[in-house]
Amino acid sequence: MNSYKAQTIKHFMGISLMTAAIMAATPALASYPEGYYDSLNGKCGVELMEAVKKVAQDHKVISYNSGTWQAFHSTDVRLVNGVECWWDMYSDNNVKVSSGHPGMNIEHSVANSWWDGTKNDAYCDIVHLNPSNSAANSAKNNYPLGEIEEGTEPIFDNGVTFVGYPKSGQGGGNKYVYEPCDEYKGDFARVFMYMFTIYKDMKWGTRFTWMYDTSKPLMFKDWARNLLLKWHAADQVSDKELKRNDGIYKEQHNRNPFVDLPALADHIWGAKANEPFKVDENYVPDPNPNPDPTDPTTTNKYLWLSENDADMGDWEVDDRTLPSAGSYIWQWKQYQGLHYLNASSFINDTPYESLSYVWSPVVSMKDVSSAKLTFDHAAKFQTNCKELCKFVVMNHDVNANDASYIKEYSINTWQTPGKWTFTTSEEFDLAEYSGHNISVGFKYESTPTGADTWEIRNVRLDLVRDQSGVNSLPQEFDDSDLVEVWGNNILAPRGARIFDLNGREVNGENLTPGLYIVTKPSFQKALKVIVK
């Protein structure tokens, strides 16, 4: 049994025993006002989703932070040996309410960055806010929900919160997923159903769309819908959730309908999506909550530098020789609403010598049997770019002095010169890197006699893994992409250290604006982080 699965069971048993006295001392049923959900009768699918939104969207907006902690007194407190403690769904820590909330954050289960950090009603909605251990909050980052691949070790594991590589078919293309312990999987599933129903019409971001697609009337991508329905059925509504829903109603004056009426989910996203819903319907978990087939290799499909992305994401620029008249080579640009990566050393009608790479995040090629990569690119003026500009691969498992550390591939497919017309490259076969950790990228080079502008977008990497293999991964790897700035706080993975420019170590919270250095033995290099 995987260690994180064993700890999940241990946690579940411990919490069950601890909360038994509370459950016996209080009523087991939550109550909603008579007629509260009558408008949902007879509807299904999109129509039902809209009706649910109308029921629950109007509510009191609680001021974030001090107002949130005050509301948590009604929603997230439990008795531990007769002492009131915050009910932390992200760790086993028991922090006394009377002590304040040291070492804890207010956690958005649906990450605020998914709608570009806007501090709107969704930002303050206590349905998806919880008191959280700060270390677990940092490790969870803004990753999608998901199940960790069997045979791999989580990169974070405190017995309640697990972060690691996603199972095939999950993750929406992100490197990591966040998996709660079994006891809370249904809780989080129903919270996500609420958030993407109540706020379906707000402006969602375009950077972290791992679980959702705003072009879909029911919001969720297929893999995410199937996961939420699975967890919703497996971990049914608990006494804790019912009491929390009553607390939400007391503080915020609305409720999570998916807690009060669990059958709603099947009538919106599941097997009963074409059957009218009845408020008094008894909920029977759907044994097959996957009405549509899914591609088993979804998480092995990467799409980077998409023409629809607002920025270049986690790709990193590696400048070797900058043009003497400029300070950069690569830019993320857009034209007529479509984005692309632009490289050029042609400045003020003059070509300059330069050399720079741009690299993708690290990709594990463990058990890969097939790896195909293509990209779209354009170059109107082609004096020497076809000879100098290359597709490149960095093999992280060899020494940097090894000739195979960076391998260059000539690009044979270019558009006809004279127009900015994107063309798709030939297919690059990367199966030779099976078993290694790699980054893919592009090399831009220019000379004083030629500095063409090169544009790149829609980099696609399709991997097929041997499912009979054990997908183990090196225990020590670069997890620097967990570092993130939220407000005036730096969130970093466990074991990381943060220093200001005077060399003083800081804890990462309530920092003054400036430049900070984040280090950890597993990082390939120290990170410079700006707090604004």
Tab-separated table of N, CA and C in Angstrom, residues 50-114:
chain	number	residue	atom	x	y	z
A	50	GLU	N	-28.627	26.436	-14.097
A	50	GLU	CA	-29.008	27.845	-14.009
A	50	GLU	C	-29.955	28.093	-12.849
A	51	ALA	N	-30.879	27.148	-12.626
A	51	ALA	CA	-31.830	27.305	-11.520
A	51	ALA	C	-31.118	27.242	-10.175
A	52	VAL	N	-30.139	26.334	-10.056
A	52	VAL	CA	-29.348	26.244	-8.825
A	52	VAL	C	-28.603	27.547	-8.586
A	53	LYS	N	-28.050	28.112	-9.638
A	53	LYS	CA	-27.309	29.375	-9.515
A	53	LYS	C	-28.219	30.481	-8.979
A	54	LYS	N	-29.438	30.563	-9.489
A	54	LYS	CA	-30.356	31.606	-9.050
A	54	LYS	C	-30.727	31.456	-7.584
A	55	VAL	N	-30.828	30.203	-7.123
A	55	VAL	CA	-31.193	29.965	-5.724
A	55	VAL	C	-30.090	30.443	-4.776
A	56	ALA	N	-28.837	30.166	-5.134
A	56	ALA	CA	-27.747	30.345	-4.167
A	56	ALA	C	-26.847	31.552	-4.415
A	57	GLN	N	-26.976	32.214	-5.573
A	57	GLN	CA	-25.990	33.250	-5.884
A	57	GLN	C	-26.145	34.514	-5.049
A	58	ASP	N	-27.356	34.865	-4.639
A	58	ASP	CA	-27.555	36.073	-3.837
A	58	ASP	C	-27.271	35.764	-2.373
A	59	HIS	N	-26.277	36.402	-1.813
A	59	HIS	CA	-25.920	36.132	-0.427
A	59	HIS	C	-25.170	37.326	0.157
A	60	LYS	N	-25.028	37.310	1.428
A	60	LYS	CA	-24.260	38.343	2.111
A	60	LYS	C	-22.778	38.132	1.821
A	61	VAL	N	-22.093	39.180	1.403
A	61	VAL	CA	-20.656	39.087	1.136
A	61	VAL	C	-19.912	39.427	2.423
A	62	ILE	N	-19.179	38.457	2.924
A	62	ILE	CA	-18.454	38.621	4.182
A	62	ILE	C	-17.086	39.212	3.896
A	63	SER	N	-16.688	40.204	4.666
A	63	SER	CA	-15.383	40.827	4.446
A	63	SER	C	-14.278	39.806	4.671
A	64	TYR	N	-13.336	39.784	3.740
A	64	TYR	CA	-12.263	38.789	3.790
A	64	TYR	C	-11.315	39.071	4.951
A	65	ASN	N	-10.789	38.016	5.528
A	65	ASN	CA	-9.820	37.998	6.624
A	65	ASN	C	-10.520	38.069	7.976
A	66	SER	N	-10.653	39.253	8.567
A	66	SER	CA	-11.245	39.294	9.913
A	66	SER	C	-12.680	38.794	9.889
A	67	GLY	N	-13.442	39.177	8.878
A	67	GLY	CA	-14.815	38.680	8.768
A	67	GLY	C	-14.856	37.189	8.504
A	68	THR	N	-13.888	36.695	7.742
A	68	THR	CA	-13.843	35.263	7.442
A	68	THR	C	-13.571	34.463	8.701
A	69	TRP	N	-12.569	34.871	9.467
A	69	TRP	CA	-12.257	34.133	10.693
A	69	TRP	C	-13.430	34.159	11.677
A	70	GLN	N	-14.131	35.264	11.711
A	70	GLN	CA	-15.313	35.312	12.579
A	70	GLN	C	-16.369	34.323	12.108
A	71	ALA	N	-16.574	34.240	10.787
A	71	ALA	CA	-17.554	33.298	10.240
A	71	ALA	C	-17.143	31.858	10.483
A	72	PHE	N	-15.824	31.588	10.487
A	72	PHE	CA	-15.343	30.228	10.726
A	72	PHE	C	-15.790	29.695	12.086
A	73	HIS	N	-16.099	30.593	13.030
A	73	HIS	CA	-16.613	30.138	14.329
A	73	HIS	C	-17.907	29.346	14.148
A	74	SER	N	-18.666	29.667	13.104
A	74	SER	CA	-19.933	28.963	12.841
A	74	SER	C	-19.770	27.774	11.905
A	75	THR	N	-18.667	27.733	11.149
A	75	THR	CA	-18.545	26.736	10.078
A	75	THR	C	-17.423	25.729	10.265
A	76	ASP	N	-16.367	26.095	10.962
A	76	ASP	CA	-15.160	25.254	10.941
A	76	ASP	C	-14.512	25.123	12.308
A	77	VAL	N	-15.292	24.780	13.302
A	77	VAL	CA	-14.775	24.531	14.647
A	77	VAL	C	-15.215	23.138	15.081
A	78	ARG	N	-14.315	22.399	15.729
A	78	ARG	CA	-14.654	21.083	16.263
A	78	ARG	C	-14.074	20.953	17.668
A	79	LEU	N	-14.633	20.035	18.435
A	79	LEU	CA	-14.144	19.763	19.781
A	79	LEU	C	-13.116	18.646	19.737
A	80	VAL	N	-11.964	18.891	20.324
A	80	VAL	CA	-10.920	17.880	20.459
A	80	VAL	C	-10.593	17.777	21.940
A	81	ASN	N	-10.997	16.658	22.537
A	81	ASN	CA	-10.822	16.467	23.991
A	81	ASN	C	-11.424	17.631	24.780
A	82	GLY	N	-12.603	18.053	24.322
A	82	GLY	CA	-13.326	19.107	25.015
A	82	GLY	C	-12.855	20.512	24.721
A	83	VAL	N	-11.870	20.672	23.807
A	83	VAL	CA	-11.325	21.997	23.491
A	83	VAL	C	-11.716	22.366	22.059
A	84	GLU	N	-12.183	23.593	21.873
A	84	GLU	CA	-12.540	24.042	20.536
A	84	GLU	C	-11.281	24.281	19.705
A	85	CYS	N	-11.229	23.619	18.539
A	85	CYS	CA	-10.107	23.783	17.609
A	85	CYS	C	-10.648	24.083	16.221
A	86	TRP	N	-9.843	24.761	15.426
A	86	TRP	CA	-10.229	24.988	14.038
A	86	TRP	C	-10.262	23.655	13.302
A	87	TRP	N	-11.289	23.456	12.486
A	87	TRP	CA	-11.398	22.221	11.707
A	87	TRP	C	-10.623	22.428	10.410
A	88	ASP	N	-9.395	21.931	10.426
A	88	ASP	CA	-8.476	22.082	9.301
A	88	ASP	C	-8.618	20.859	8.397
A	89	MET	N	-9.106	21.069	7.167
A	89	MET	CA	-9.277	19.974	6.210
A	89	MET	C	-8.015	19.710	5.400
A	90	TYR	N	-6.919	20.348	5.778
A	90	TYR	CA	-5.668	20.199	5.043
A	90	TYR	C	-4.548	19.596	5.882
A	91	SER	N	-4.785	19.411	7.188
A	91	SER	CA	-3.763	18.797	8.042
A	91	SER	C	-4.436	18.204	9.278
A	92	ASP	N	-3.642	17.472	10.047
A	92	ASP	CA	-4.121	16.894	11.307
A	92	ASP	C	-3.877	17.816	12.496
A	93	ASN	N	-3.343	18.989	12.264
A	93	ASN	CA	-3.030	19.899	13.360
A	93	ASN	C	-4.297	20.349	14.078
A	94	ASN	N	-4.213	20.442	15.383
A	94	ASN	CA	-5.325	20.936	16.188
A	94	ASN	C	-4.917	22.267	16.808
A	95	VAL	N	-5.325	23.341	16.173
A	95	VAL	CA	-4.995	24.682	16.646
A	95	VAL	C	-6.185	25.212	17.438
A	96	LYS	N	-5.940	25.562	18.682
A	96	LYS	CA	-7.026	26.043	19.538
A	96	LYS	C	-7.584	27.363	19.011
A	97	VAL	N	-8.900	27.448	19.019
A	97	VAL	CA	-9.551	28.691	18.604
A	97	VAL	C	-9.128	29.837	19.504
A	98	SER	N	-8.967	29.549	20.787
A	98	SER	CA	-8.616	30.595	21.754
A	98	SER	C	-7.222	31.175	21.514
A	99	SER	N	-6.388	30.457	20.750
A	99	SER	CA	-5.021	30.929	20.495
A	99	SER	C	-4.945	31.873	19.307
A	100	GLY	N	-6.079	32.094	18.646
A	100	GLY	CA	-6.090	32.851	17.398
A	100	GLY	C	-6.013	31.872	16.242
A	101	HIS	N	-5.079	32.042	15.372
A	101	HIS	CA	-4.895	31.067	14.285
A	101	HIS	C	-3.442	31.062	13.837
A	102	PRO	N	-2.498	30.824	14.755
A	102	PRO	CA	-1.076	30.826	14.388
A	102	PRO	C	-0.751	29.713	13.402
A	103	GLY	N	0.071	30.039	12.398
A	103	GLY	CA	0.487	29.034	11.422
A	103	GLY	C	-0.607	28.597	10.477
A	104	MET	N	-1.677	29.387	10.400
A	104	MET	CA	-2.804	29.015	9.548
A	104	MET	C	-3.090	30.118	8.522
A	105	ASN	N	-3.659	29.715	7.410
A	105	ASN	CA	-4.101	30.641	6.366
A	105	ASN	C	-5.588	30.451	6.120
A	106	ILE	N	-6.166	31.390	5.400
A	106	ILE	CA	-7.498	31.197	4.824
A	106	ILE	C	-7.284	30.630	3.427
A	107	GLU	N	-7.684	29.405	3.210
A	107	GLU	CA	-7.402	28.743	1.939
A	107	GLU	C	-8.607	28.758	1.000
A	108	HIS	N	-8.380	29.153	-0.237
A	108	HIS	CA	-9.387	29.047	-1.289
A	108	HIS	C	-9.265	27.657	-1.912
A	109	SER	N	-10.258	26.801	-1.728
A	109	SER	CA	-10.159	25.465	-2.330
A	109	SER	C	-10.177	25.561	-3.850
A	110	VAL	N	-10.943	26.496	-4.405
A	110	VAL	CA	-10.845	26.849	-5.822
A	110	VAL	C	-9.951	28.078	-5.869
A	111	ALA	N	-8.762	27.903	-6.423
A	111	ALA	CA	-7.718	28.916	-6.301
A	111	ALA	C	-8.135	30.254	-6.895
A	112	ASN	N	-7.876	31.319	-6.141
A	112	ASN	CA	-8.188	32.675	-6.584
A	112	ASN	C	-7.462	33.030	-7.890
A	113	SER	N	-6.291	32.441	-8.110
A	113	SER	CA	-5.552	32.725	-9.345
A	113	SER	C	-6.278	32.204	-10.577
A	114	TRP	N	-7.236	31.302	-10.396
A	114	TRP	CA	-7.977	30.767	-11.537
A	114	TRP	C	-8.872	31.832	-12.162
